[in-house]
PDB file of C-alpha atoms in Angstrom:
ATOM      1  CA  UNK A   1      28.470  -2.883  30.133  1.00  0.00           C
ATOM      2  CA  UNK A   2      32.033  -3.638  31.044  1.00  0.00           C
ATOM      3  CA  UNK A   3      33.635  -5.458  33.546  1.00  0.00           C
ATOM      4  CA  UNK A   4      34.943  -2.695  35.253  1.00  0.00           C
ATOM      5  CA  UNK A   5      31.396  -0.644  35.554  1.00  0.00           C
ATOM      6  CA  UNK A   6      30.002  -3.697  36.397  1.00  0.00           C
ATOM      7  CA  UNK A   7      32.285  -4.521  39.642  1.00  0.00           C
ATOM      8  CA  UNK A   8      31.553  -0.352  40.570  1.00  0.00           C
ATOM      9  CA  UNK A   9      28.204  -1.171  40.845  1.00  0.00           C
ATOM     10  CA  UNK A  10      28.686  -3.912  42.520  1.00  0.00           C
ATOM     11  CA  UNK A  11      31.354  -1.998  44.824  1.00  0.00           C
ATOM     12  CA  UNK A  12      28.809   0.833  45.138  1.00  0.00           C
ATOM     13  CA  UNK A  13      25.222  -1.251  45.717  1.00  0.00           C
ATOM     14  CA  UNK A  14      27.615  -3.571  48.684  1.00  0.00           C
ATOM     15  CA  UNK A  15      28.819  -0.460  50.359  1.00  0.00           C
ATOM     16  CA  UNK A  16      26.055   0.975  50.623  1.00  0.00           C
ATOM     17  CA  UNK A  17      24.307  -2.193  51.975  1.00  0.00           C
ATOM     18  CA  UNK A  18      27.016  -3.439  54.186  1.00  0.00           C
ATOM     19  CA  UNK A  19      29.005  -0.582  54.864  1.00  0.00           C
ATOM     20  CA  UNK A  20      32.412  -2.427  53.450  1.00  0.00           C
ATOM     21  CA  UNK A  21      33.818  -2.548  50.120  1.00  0.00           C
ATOM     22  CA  UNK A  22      34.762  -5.323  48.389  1.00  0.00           C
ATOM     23  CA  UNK A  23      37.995  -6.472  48.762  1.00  0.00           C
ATOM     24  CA  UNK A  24      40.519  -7.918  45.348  1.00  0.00           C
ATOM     25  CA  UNK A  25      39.863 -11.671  45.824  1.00  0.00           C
ATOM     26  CA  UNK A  26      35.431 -10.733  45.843  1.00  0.00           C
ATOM     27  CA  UNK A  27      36.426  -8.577  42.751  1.00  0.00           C
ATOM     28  CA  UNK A  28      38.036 -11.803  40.678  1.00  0.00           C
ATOM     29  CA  UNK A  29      35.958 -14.161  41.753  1.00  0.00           C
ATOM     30  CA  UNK A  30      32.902 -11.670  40.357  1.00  0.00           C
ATOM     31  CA  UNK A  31      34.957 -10.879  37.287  1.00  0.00           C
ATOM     32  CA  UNK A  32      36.015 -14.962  36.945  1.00  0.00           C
ATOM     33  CA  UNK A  33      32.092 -15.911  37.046  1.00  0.00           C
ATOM     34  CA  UNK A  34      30.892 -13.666  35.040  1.00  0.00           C
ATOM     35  CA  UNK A  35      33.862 -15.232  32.729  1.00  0.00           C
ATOM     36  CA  UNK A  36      32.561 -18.767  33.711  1.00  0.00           C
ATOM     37  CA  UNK A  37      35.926 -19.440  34.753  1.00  0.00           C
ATOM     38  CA  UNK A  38      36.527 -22.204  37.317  1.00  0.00           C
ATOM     39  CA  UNK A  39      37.125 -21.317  41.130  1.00  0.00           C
ATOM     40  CA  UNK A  40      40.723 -23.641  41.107  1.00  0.00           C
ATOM     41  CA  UNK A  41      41.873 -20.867  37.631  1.00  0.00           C
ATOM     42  CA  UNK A  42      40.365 -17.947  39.869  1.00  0.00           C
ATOM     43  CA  UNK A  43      42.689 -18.684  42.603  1.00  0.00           C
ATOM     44  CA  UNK A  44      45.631 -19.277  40.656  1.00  0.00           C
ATOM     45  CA  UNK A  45      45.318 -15.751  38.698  1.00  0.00           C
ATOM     46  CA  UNK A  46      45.186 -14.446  42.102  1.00  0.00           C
ATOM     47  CA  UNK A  47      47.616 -16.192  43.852  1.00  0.00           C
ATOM     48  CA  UNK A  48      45.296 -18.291  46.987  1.00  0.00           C
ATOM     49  CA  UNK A  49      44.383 -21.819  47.012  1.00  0.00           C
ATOM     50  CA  UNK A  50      41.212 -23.254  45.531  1.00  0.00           C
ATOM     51  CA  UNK A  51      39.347 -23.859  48.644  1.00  0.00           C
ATOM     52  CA  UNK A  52      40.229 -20.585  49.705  1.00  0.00           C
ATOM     53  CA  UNK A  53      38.535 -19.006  46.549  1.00  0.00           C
ATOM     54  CA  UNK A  54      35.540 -21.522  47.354  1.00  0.00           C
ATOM     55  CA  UNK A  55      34.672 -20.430  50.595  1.00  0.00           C
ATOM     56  CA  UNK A  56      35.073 -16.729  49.547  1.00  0.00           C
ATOM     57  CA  UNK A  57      32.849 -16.981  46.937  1.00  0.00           C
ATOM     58  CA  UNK A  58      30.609 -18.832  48.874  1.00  0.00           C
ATOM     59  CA  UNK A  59      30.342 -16.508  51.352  1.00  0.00           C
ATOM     60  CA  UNK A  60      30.452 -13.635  48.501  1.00  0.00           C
ATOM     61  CA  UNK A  61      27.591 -15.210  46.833  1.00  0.00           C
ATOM     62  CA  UNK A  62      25.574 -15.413  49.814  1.00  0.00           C
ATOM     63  CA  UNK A  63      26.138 -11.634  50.866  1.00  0.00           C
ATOM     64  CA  UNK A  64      25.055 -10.715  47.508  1.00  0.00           C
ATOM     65  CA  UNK A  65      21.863 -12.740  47.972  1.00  0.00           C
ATOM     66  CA  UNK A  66      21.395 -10.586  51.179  1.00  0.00           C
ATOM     67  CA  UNK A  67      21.938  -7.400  49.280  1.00  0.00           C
ATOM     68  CA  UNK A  68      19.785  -7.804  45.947  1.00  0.00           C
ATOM     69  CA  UNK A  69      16.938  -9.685  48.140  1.00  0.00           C
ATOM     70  CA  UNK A  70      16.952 -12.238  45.899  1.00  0.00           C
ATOM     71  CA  UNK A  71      19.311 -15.845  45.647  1.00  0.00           C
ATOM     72  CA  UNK A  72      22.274 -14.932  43.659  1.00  0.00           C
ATOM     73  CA  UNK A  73      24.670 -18.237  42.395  1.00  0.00           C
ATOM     74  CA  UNK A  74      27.359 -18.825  39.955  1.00  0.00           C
ATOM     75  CA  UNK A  75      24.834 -20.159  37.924  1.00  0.00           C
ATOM     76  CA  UNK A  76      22.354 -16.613  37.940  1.00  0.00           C
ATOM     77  CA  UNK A  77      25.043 -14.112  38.885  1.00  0.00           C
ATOM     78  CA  UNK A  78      24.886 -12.546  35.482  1.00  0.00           C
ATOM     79  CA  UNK A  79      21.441 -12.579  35.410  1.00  0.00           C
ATOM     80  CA  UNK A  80      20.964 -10.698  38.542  1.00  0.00           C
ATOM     81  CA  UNK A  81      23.789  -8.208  37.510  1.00  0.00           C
ATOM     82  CA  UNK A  82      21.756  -7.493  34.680  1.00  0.00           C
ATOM     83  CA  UNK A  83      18.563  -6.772  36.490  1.00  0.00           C
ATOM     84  CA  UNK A  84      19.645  -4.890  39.488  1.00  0.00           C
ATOM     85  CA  UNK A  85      21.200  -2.638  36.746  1.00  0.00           C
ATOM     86  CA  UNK A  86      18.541  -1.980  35.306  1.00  0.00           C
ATOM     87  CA  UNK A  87      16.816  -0.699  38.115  1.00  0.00           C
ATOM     88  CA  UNK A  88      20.039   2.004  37.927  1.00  0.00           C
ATOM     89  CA  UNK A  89      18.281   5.357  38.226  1.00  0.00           C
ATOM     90  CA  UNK A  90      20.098   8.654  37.543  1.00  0.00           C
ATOM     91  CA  UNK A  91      18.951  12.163  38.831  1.00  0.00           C
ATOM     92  CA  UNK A  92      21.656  13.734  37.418  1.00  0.00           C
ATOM     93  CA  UNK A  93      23.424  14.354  33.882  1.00  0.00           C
ATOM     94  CA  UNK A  94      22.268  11.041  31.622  1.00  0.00           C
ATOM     95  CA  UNK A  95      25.419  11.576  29.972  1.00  0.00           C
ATOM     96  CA  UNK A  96      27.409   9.979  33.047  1.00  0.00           C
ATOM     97  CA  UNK A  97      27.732   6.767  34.856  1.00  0.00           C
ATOM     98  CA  UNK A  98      29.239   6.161  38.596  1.00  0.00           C
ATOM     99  CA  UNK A  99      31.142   8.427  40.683  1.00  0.00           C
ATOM    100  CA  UNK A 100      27.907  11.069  39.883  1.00  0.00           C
ATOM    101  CA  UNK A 101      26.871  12.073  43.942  1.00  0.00           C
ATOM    102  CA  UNK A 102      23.242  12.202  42.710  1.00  0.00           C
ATOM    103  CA  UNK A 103      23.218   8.382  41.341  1.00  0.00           C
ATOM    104  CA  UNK A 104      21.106   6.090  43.008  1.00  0.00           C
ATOM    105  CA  UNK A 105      22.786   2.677  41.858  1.00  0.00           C
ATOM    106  CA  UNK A 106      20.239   0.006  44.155  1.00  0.00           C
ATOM    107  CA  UNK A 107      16.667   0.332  44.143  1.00  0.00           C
ATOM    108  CA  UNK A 108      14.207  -2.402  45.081  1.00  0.00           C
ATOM    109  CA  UNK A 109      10.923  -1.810  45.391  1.00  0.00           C
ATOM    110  CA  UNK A 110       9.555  -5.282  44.991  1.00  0.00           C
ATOM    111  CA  UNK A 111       6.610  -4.413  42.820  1.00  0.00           C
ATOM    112  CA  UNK A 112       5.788  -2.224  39.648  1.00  0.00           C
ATOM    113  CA  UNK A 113       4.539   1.227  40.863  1.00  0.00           C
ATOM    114  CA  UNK A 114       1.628   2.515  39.065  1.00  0.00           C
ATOM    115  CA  UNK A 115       2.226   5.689  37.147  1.00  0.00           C
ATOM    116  CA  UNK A 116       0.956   8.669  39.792  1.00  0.00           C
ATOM    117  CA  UNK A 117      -1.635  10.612  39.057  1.00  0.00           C
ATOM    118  CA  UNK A 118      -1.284  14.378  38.948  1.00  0.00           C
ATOM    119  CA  UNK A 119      -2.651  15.760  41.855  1.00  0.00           C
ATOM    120  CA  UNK A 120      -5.205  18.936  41.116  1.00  0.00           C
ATOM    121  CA  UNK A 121      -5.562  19.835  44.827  1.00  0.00           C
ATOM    122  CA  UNK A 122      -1.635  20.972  44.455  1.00  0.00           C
ATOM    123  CA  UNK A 123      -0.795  18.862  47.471  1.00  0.00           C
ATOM    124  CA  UNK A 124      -0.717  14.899  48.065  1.00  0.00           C
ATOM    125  CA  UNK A 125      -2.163  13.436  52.157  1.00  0.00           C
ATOM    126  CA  UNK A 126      -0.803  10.396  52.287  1.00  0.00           C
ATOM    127  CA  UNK A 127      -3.415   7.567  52.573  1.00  0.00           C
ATOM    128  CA  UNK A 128      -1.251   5.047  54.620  1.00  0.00           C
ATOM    129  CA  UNK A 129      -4.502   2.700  53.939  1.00  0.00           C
ATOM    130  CA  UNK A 130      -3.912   2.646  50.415  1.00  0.00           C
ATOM    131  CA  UNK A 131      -1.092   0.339  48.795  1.00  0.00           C
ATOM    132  CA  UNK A 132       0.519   2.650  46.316  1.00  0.00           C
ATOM    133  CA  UNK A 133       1.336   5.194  48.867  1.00  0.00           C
ATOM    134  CA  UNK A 134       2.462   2.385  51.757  1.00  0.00           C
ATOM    135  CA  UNK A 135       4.713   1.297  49.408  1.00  0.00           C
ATOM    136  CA  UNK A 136       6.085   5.150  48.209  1.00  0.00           C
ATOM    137  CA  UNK A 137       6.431   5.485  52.042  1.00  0.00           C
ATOM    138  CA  UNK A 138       8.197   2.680  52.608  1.00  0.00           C
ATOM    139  CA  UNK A 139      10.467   3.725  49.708  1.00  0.00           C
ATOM    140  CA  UNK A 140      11.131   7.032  51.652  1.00  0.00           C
ATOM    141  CA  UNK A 141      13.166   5.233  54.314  1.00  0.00           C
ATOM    142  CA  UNK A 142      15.492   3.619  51.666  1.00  0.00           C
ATOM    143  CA  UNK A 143      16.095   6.273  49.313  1.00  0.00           C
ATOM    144  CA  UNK A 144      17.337   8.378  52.615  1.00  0.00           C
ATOM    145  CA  UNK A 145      20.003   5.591  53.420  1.00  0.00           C
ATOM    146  CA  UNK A 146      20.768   5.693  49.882  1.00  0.00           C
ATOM    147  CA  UNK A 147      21.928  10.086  50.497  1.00  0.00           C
ATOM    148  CA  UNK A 148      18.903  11.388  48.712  1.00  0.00           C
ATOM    149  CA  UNK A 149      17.373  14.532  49.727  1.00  0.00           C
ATOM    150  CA  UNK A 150      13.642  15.110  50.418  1.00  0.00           C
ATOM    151  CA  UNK A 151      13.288  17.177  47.206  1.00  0.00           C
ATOM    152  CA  UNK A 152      15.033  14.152  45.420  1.00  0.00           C
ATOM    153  CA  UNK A 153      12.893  11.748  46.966  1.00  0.00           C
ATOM    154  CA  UNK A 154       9.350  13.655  46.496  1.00  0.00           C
ATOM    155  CA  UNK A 155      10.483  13.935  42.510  1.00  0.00           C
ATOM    156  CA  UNK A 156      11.350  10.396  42.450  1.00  0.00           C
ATOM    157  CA  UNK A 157       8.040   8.916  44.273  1.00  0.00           C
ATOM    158  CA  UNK A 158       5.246  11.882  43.327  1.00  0.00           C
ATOM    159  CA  UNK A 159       4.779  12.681  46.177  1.00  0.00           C
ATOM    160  CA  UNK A 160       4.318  16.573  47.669  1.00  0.00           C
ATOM    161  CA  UNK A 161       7.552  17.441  49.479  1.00  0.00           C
ATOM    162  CA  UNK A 162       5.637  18.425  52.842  1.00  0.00           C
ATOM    163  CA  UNK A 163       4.347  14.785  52.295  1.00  0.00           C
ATOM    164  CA  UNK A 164       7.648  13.065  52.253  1.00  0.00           C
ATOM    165  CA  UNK A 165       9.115  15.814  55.113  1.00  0.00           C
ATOM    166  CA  UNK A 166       6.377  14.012  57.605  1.00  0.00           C
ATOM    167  CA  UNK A 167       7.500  10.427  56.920  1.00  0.00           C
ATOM    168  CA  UNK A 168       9.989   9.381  59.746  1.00  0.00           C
TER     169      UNK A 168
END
């Protein structure tokens, strides 16, 4: 993936998360890593001192480590990019990338689901006991801050619409 798709997703996943976008100094520093280019070159292509660049990437670094919920460094940031894109799931045409309304570009459930079941009773009760479904319901929260709608949501986890309509 490109450079520029890559710093959308990135866009995307810390808007979503923070609320902000990122601004053109967190955009070169992300594109200069990912170049393994020096924080003193950075800051000359983009016209700031070095210790300036530092402490923005620093600080850029460490928000990203708050959004992926995992340690993100110059050393990994590639790395990471690559697996949280991965986890890039599309409920729309497969034939397009960002800007889709029904893209879901940051999902992290922590664990491996299980492949569900069909259910022959033609609707699923929630055991909140059981680990599969605590974990589908705590999904239900995120993928509503994420836009999705309960018929999105109930495809996505498999669970029975009335199921996911009850979670708060």
């Amino acid at each position: 993936m490109d450079t520029a798709h890559i710093l959308q997703f990135v866009d995307e996943v810390v808007c979503a998360k923070t609320g902000k976008h990122l601004n053109d100094l967190q955009r070169k520093i992300i594109e200069g890593i990912l170049k393994q280019q020096k924080y003193s070159y950075i800051a000359d292509t983009y016209g700031c001192t070095a210790g300036h660049a530092k402490d923005t990437g620093y600080k850029l670094l460490q928000m990203l480590s708050d959004v992926f919920d995992e340690p993100v460094d110059k050393r990994n940031l590639k790395s990471v990019l690559e697996r949280q894109l991965n986890l890039n799931i599309n409920f729309g045409d497969p034939t397009t990338n960002f800007g889709n309304s029904n893209t879901i570009n940051y999902i992290n459930g922590c664990s491996e689901l299980p492949t569900p079941t069909p259910d022959k009773s033609g609707a699923e009760t929630p055991d909140f006991q059981d680990g599969t479904n605590q974990v589908k319901i705590e999904m239900v929260g995120k993928l509503r801050l994420l836009g999705l709608k309960d018929e999105q949501i109930a495809g996505v986890l498999g669970l029975a619409l009335e199921v996911v309509k009850q979670i708060d």
